[in-house]
XYZ file of C-alpha atoms in Angstrom:
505
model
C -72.880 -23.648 48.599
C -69.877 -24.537 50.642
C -66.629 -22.516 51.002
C -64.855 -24.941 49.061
C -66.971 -24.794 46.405
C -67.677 -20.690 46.221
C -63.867 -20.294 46.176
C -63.614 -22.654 42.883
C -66.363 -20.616 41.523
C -64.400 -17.059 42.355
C -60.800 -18.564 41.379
C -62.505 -19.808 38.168
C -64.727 -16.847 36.923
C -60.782 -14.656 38.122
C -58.951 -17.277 35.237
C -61.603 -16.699 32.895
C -61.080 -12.781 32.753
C -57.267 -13.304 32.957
C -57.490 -15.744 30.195
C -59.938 -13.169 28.253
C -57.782 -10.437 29.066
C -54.800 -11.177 27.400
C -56.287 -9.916 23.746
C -52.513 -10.461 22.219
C -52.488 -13.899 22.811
C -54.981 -16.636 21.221
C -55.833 -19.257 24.174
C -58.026 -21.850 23.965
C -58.397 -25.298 25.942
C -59.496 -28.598 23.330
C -60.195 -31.825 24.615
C -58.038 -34.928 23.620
C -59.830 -35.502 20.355
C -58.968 -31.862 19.755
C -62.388 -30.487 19.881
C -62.284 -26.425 21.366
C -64.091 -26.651 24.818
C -62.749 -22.904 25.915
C -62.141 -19.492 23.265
C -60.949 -16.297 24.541
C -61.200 -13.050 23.639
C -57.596 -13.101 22.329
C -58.566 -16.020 19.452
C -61.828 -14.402 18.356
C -59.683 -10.858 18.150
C -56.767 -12.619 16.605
C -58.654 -15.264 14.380
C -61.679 -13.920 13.591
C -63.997 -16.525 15.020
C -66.720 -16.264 18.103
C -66.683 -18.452 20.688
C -69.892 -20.064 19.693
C -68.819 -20.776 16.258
C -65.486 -22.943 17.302
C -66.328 -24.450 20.984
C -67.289 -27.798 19.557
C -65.145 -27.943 16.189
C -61.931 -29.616 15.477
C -58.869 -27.412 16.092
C -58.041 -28.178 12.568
C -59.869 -25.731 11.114
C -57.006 -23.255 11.839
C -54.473 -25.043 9.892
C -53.839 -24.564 6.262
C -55.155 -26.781 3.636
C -51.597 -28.251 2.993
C -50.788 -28.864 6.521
C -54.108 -30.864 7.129
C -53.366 -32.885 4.153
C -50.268 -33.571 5.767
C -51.673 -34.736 9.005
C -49.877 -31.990 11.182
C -53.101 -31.011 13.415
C -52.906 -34.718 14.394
C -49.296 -35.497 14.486
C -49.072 -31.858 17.008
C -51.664 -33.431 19.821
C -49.855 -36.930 19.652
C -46.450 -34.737 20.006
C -47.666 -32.808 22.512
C -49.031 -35.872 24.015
C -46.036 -37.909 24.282
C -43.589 -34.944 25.076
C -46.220 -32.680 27.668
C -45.124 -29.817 25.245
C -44.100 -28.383 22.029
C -43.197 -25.115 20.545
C -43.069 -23.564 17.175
C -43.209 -21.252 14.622
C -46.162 -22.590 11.966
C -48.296 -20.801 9.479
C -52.135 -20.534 10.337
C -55.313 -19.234 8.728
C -58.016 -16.602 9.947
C -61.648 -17.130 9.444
C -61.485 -14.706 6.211
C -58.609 -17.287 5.008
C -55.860 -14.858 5.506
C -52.872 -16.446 7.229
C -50.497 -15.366 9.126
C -47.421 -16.752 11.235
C -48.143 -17.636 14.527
C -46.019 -18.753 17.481
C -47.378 -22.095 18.781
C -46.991 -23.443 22.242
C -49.984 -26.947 22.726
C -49.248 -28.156 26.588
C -51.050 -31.589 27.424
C -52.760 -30.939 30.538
C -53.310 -34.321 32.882
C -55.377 -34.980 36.277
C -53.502 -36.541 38.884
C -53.829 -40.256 38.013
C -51.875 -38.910 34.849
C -54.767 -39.574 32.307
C -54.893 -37.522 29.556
C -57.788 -34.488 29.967
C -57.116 -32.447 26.844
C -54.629 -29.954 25.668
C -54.321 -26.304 26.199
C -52.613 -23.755 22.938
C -51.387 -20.377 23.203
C -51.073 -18.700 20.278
C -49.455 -15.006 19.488
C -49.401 -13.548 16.104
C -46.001 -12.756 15.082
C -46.104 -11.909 11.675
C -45.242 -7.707 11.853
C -42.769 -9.157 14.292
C -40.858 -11.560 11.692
C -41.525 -8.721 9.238
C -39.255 -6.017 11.450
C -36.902 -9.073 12.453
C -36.029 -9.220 8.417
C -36.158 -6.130 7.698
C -33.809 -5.488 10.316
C -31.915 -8.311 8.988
C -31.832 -7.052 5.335
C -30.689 -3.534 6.724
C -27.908 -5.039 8.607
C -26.660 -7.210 5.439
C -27.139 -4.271 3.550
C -25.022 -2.320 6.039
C -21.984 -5.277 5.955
C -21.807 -5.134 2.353
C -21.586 -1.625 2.481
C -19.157 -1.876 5.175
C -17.188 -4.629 3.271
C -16.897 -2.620 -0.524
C -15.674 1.158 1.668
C -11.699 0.955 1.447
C -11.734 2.470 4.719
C -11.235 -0.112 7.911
C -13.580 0.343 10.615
C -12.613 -0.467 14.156
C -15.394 -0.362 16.913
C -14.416 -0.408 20.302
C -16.469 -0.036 23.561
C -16.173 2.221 26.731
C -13.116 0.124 28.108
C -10.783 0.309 24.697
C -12.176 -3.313 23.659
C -12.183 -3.664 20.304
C -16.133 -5.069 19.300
C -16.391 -4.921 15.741
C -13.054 -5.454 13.115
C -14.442 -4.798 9.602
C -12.971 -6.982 6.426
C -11.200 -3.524 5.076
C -9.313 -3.582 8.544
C -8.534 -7.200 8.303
C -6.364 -6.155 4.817
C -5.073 -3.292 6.298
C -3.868 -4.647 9.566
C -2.995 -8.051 8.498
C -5.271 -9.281 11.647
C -8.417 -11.694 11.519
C -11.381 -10.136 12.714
C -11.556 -13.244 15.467
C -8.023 -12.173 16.497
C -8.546 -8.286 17.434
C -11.967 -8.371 18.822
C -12.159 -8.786 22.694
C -8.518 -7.698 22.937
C -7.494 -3.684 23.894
C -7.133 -1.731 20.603
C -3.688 -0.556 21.433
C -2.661 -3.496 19.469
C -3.261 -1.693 16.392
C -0.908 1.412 17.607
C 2.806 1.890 17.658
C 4.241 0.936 21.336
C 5.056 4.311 21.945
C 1.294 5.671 22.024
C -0.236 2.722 23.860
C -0.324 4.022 26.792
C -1.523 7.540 25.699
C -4.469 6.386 24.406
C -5.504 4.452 27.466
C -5.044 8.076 29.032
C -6.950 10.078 26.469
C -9.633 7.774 26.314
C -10.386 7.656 30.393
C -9.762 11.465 30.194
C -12.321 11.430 28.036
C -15.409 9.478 30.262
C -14.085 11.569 33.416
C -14.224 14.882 31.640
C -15.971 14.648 28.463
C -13.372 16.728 26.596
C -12.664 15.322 23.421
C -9.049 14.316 22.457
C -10.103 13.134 18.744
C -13.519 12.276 18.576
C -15.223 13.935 16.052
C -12.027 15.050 13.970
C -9.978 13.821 11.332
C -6.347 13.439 12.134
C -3.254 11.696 11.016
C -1.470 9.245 12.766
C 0.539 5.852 12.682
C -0.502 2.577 13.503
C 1.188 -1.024 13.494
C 0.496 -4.156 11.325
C 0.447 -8.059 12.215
C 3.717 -8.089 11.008
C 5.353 -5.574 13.376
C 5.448 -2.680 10.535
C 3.882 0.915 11.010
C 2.204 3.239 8.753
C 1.159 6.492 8.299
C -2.898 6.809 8.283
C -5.827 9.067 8.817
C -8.465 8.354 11.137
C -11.654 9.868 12.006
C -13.743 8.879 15.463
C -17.216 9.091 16.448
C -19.527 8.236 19.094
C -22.620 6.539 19.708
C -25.090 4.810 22.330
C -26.099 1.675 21.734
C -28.260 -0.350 24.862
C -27.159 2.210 27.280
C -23.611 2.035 26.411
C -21.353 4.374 24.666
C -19.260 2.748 21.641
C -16.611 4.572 19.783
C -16.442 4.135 15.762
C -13.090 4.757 14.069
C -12.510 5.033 10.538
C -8.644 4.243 9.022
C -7.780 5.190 5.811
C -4.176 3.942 4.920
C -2.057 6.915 3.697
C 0.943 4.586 2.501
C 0.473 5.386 -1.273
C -0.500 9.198 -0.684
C 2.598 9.215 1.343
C 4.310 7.298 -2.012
C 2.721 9.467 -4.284
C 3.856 12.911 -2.669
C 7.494 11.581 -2.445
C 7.263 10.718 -5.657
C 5.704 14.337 -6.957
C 9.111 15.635 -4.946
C 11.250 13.682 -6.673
C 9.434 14.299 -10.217
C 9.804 17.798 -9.592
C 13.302 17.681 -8.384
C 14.019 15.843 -11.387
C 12.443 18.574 -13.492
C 14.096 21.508 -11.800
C 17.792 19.251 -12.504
C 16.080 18.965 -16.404
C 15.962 23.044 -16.333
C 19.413 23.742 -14.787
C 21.097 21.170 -17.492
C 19.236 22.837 -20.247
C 20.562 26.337 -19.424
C 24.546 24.322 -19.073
C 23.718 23.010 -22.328
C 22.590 26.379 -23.863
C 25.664 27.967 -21.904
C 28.091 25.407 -23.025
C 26.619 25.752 -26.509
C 27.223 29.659 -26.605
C 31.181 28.868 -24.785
C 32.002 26.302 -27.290
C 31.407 29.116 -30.401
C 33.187 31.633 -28.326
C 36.113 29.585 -27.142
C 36.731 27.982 -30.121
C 38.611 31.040 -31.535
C 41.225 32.219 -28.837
C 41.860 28.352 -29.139
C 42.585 28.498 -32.825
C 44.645 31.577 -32.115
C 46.349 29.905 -29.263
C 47.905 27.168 -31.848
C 48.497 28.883 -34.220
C 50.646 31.445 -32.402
C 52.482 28.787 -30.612
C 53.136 26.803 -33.918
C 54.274 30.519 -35.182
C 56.751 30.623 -32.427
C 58.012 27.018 -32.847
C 58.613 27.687 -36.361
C 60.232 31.027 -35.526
C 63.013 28.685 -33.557
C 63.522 26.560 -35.830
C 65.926 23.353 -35.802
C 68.336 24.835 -33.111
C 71.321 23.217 -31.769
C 70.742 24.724 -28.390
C 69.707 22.265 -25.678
C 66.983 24.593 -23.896
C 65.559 26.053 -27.608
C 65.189 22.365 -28.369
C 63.280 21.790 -25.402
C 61.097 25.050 -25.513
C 60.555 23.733 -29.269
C 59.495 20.099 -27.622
C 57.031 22.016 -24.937
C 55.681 24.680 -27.997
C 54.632 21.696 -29.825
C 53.147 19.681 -27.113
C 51.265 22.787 -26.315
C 49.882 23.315 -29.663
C 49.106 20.070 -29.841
C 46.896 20.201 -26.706
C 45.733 23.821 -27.738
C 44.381 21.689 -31.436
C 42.822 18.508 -28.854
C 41.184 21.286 -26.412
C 39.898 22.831 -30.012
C 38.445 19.257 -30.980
C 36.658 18.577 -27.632
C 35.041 21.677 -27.685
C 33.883 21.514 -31.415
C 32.551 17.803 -30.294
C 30.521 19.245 -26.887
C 28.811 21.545 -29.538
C 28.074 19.345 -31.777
C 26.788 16.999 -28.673
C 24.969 19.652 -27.036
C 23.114 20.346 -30.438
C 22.145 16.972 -31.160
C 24.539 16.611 -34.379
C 26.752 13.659 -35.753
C 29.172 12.683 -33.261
C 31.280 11.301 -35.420
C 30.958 7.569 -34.681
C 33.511 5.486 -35.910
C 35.728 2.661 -35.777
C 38.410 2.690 -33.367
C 41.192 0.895 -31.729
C 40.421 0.776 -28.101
C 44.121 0.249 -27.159
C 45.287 3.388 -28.608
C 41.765 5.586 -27.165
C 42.850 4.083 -23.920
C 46.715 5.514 -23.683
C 45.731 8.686 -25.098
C 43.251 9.514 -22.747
C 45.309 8.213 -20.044
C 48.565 10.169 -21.074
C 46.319 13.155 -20.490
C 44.293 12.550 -17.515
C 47.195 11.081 -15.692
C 49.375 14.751 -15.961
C 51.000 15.094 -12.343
C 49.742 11.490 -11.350
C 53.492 10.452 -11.071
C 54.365 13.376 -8.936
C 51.634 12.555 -6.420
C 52.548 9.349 -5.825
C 50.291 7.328 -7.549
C 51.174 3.990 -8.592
C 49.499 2.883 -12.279
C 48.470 -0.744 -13.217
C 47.242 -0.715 -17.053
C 45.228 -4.226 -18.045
C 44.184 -4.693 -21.804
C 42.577 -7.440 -23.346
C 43.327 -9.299 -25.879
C 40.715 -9.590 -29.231
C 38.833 -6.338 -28.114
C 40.989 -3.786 -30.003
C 38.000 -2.331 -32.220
C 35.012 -0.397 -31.039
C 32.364 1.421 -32.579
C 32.372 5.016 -30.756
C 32.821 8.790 -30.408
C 36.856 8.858 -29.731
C 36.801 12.159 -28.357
C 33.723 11.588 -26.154
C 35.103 8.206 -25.016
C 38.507 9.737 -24.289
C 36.910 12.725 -22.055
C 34.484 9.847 -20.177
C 38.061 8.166 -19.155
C 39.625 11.491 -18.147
C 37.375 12.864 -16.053
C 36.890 9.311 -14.282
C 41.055 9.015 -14.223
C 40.715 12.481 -12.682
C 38.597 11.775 -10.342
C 40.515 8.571 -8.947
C 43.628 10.991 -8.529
C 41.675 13.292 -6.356
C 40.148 11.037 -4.363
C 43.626 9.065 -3.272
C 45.014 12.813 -2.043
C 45.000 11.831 1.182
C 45.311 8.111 1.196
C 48.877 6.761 1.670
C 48.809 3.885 -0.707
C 47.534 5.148 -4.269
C 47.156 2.771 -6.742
C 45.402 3.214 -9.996
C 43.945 0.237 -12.535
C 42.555 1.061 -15.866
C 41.351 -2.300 -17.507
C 39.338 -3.802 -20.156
C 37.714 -7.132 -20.146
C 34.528 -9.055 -22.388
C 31.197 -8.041 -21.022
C 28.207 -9.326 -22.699
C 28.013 -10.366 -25.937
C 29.594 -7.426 -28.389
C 30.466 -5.297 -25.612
C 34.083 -4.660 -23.632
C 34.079 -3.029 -20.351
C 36.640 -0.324 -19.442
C 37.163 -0.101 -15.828
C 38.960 2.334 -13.823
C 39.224 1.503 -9.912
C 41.486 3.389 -7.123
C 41.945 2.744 -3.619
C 40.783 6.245 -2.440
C 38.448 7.205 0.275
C 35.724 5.634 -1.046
C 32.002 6.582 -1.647
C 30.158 8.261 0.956
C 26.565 6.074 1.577
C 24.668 9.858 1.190
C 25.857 10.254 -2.342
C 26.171 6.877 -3.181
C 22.387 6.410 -4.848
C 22.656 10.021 -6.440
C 26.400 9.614 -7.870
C 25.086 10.096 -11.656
C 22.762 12.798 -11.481
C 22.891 16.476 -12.343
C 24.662 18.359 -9.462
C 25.097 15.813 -6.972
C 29.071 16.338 -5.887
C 31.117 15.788 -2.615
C 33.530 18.626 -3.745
C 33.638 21.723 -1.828
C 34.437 23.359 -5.553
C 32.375 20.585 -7.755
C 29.347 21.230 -9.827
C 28.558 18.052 -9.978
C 28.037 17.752 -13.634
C 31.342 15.057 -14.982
C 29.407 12.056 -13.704
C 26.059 13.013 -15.020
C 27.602 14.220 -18.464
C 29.538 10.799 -18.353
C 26.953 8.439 -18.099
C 25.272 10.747 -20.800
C 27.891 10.232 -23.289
C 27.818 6.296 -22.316
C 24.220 5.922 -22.695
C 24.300 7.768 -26.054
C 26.543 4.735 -27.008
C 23.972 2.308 -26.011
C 26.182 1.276 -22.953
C 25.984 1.805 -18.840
C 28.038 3.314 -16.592
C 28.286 2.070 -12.406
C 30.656 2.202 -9.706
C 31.008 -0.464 -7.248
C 33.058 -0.484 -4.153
C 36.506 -1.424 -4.168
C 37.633 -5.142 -3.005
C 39.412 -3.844 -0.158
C 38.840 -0.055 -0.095
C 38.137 2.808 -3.032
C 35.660 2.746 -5.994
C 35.501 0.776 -9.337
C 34.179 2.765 -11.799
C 32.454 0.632 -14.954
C 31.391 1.524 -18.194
C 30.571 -0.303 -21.547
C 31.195 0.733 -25.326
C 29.878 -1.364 -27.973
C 32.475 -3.756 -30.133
C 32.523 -2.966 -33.632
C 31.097 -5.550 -35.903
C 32.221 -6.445 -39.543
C 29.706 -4.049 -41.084
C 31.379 -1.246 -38.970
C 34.869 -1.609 -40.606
């Protein structure tokens, strides 16, 4: 034997035990008619089949029934043929007629003139393979849909602060697409102001391995699409994935927590303002009783005195006799109010009738503008036409227009030009508004939104209750009560009393 030809024999016998030493793979040689000239070790492991029982067959016999029907074992070798090689996934069967789904690669193997000397097919079983590859797949689906249902945003970001991973919860929350955020740094997401902090804590982190947040729970803010920020609680962990460290952060948005403990505040504000009007109502119900008599007593002795003077001649008698009756007269109105608080305070008739709101209007305002004259204060007086009769408490209407007259005085103490209107004018349909407006200091923007409830005064010696027990009595009415700034400076106070109808009268 010559050299040549002993070194073909050793490289030859060498390919047959690599060939029959890969036992994963099925490979076998067929010549162009497909017929199986060579079988390894692999194909009778993998298939089932000796070597003696295929060399000689049809490679056919390894496709399913459907497939041969078909004409696919043909229509591969004229593929393979035409192209020198094709790969695919396909379906095959075992000698026990099991099948299973194999990864197919048929080469067409040629001499050197290029004529066509058969084919050779590799074939691995990847069956377990495609199994893991969708179960894997159905965990990971299973995972999104998890992922997209939790109201909690999840942000994933690698070693370097890259965001990776932007869940559909963070999307909402942010106001980002997912396609936006990921591959940029996540201090996007964070308030200017802590940008660079978090670079700092997170390369603190790698050098040292000190946590700054991982594996708490912490609150913080962080800043939408739209430039906003927001209070929210975020939790970080970490994990290895490939060799590389990723960082997982949770976001819950704490806007409405935030809403809902304002709102608790408020509630409970409210409720201690509820209390503290309750005991003034009790109180004013008791003072009312009690006052109520030295009042009586007051009138009468000063209508005992008037009468004791008599119809005098004398100048000064005659004017003591014109105070002593304007006094008693007051003593009798301060009686009235009183008697009218207590009947309010108890929830009683209020004595709703039919008035003229011409004559409620200049009798309030003869009392609440005592001493207005003195300070200075220059009074406009406006009254419609066709709105003279309204359907309300007198007395209750009357001490609504005092205390708001009063109030206009007090404010213009230290302005120079005082000016006081007291109007009425249509509102809506069977209403009149009464207006009283000054050009005083105006309303401070602190007490501005709390102006009508319990307490609430800018008065170093106010309690803070005539505005809240004025928009009381107006509401009681039906009507509203609201101040609006002046046109050029002060407040405009407004309030609205029902019209009286023909079925009032």
């Amino acid at each position: 034997m010559s050299e040549t030809s002993r070194r073909n024999a050793v490289m030859a016998e060498e390919l047959g035990l690599l060939i029959d030493g890969a036992l994963g793979y099925a490979i076998y040689m067929m010549d162009p008619d497909g017929r199986v000239t060579i079988w390894n070790r692999g194909a009778e492991r993998m298939k089932g089949w000796t070597e003696t029982e295929v060399v000689g067959c049809n490679f056919a016999m390894f496709y399913t029934p459907d497939d041969v029907a078909a004409g696919k074992p043909a229509g591969d070798l004229a593929r393979a043929a035409a192209q020198g090689r094709i790969e695919e996934e396909s379906w095959r069967l075992r000698k026990d007629g099991s099948e299973f789904l194999a990864s197919v690669t048929i080469t067409a193997l040629r001499d050197e003139t290029g004529a066509l000397r058969g084919f050779g097919k590799v074939n691995r079983d990847i069956t377990d393979q495609k199994a893991s590859e969708a179960a894997l797949l159905r965990r990971e689906q299973h995972l999104r849909s998890i992922l997209a249902t939790v109201p909690d945003a999840m942000v994933v970001i690698n070693e370097q602060g890259i965001v990776t991973s932007f869940s559909r919860a963070a999307e909402q929350m942010f106001g980002y697409a997912a396609a936006q955020v990921i591959g940029q740094d996540v201090a996007m997401l964070m308030p200017s102001a802590e940008r660079s902090e978090h670079g700092g804590h997170l390369r603190a982190y790698l050098t040292t391995g000190i946590p700054h947040m991982i594996g708490t729970v912490r609150t913080a803010s962080a800043q939408r699409a739209d430039g906003s920020l927001f209070p929210i609680e975020i939790a970080v962990g970490e994990a290895s994935m490939a060799g590389d460290r990723i960082f997982t952060g949770f976001v819950r948005d704490l806007t409405n927590r935030h809403d809902t403990a304002r709102k608790m505040n408020e509630l409970q504000s409210e409720l201690v303002h509820v209390s503290r009007v309750s005991a003034m109502g009790t109180m004013a119900s008791t003072l009312a009783h009690e006052i109520n008599q030295p009042l009586t007593a007051i009138a009468a002795y000063l209508q005992t005195t008037r009468a004791m003077i008599g119809e005098s001649q004398d100048e000064l008698l005659a004017e003591i006799a014109e105070a002593l009756d304007l006094a008693a007269a007051q003593s009798l109105r301060a009686g009235t109010i009183i008697r009218r608080l207590r009947a309010f305070v108890d929830g009683s008739d209020s004595g709703f009738q039919v008035e003229r709101l011409d004559a409620l209007v200049e009798e309030a305002t003869s009392l609440g503008l005592l001493g207005a004259h003195e300070a200075g204060v220059k009074v406009t007086m406006t009254i419609a036409a066709g709105l003279d009769r309204v359907l309300v408490d007198r007395v209750q209407i009357q001490q609504v227009l005092v205390n708001l007259i009063r109030n206009a005085i007090q404010s213009m103490a230290c302005v120079p030009d005082k000016e006081l209107t007291i109007a009425t004018a249509p509102d809506r349909a069977g209403w009149v508004r009464v207006t009283v407006a000054d050009t005083g200091i105006g309303l401070a923007p602190a007490i501005r939104d709390r102006l009508f409830e319990a307490f609430a005064t800018t008065k170093e010696d106010g309690m803070g209750l005539g505005l809240s027990i004025c928009r009381t009595i107006v509401e009681a009415h039906g009507g509203k009560i609201w101040a609006e700034a002046g046109v050029e400076c002060g407040t405009a106070f407004h309030f609205c009393v029902p019209l009286a109808g023909d079925r009032d009268v």
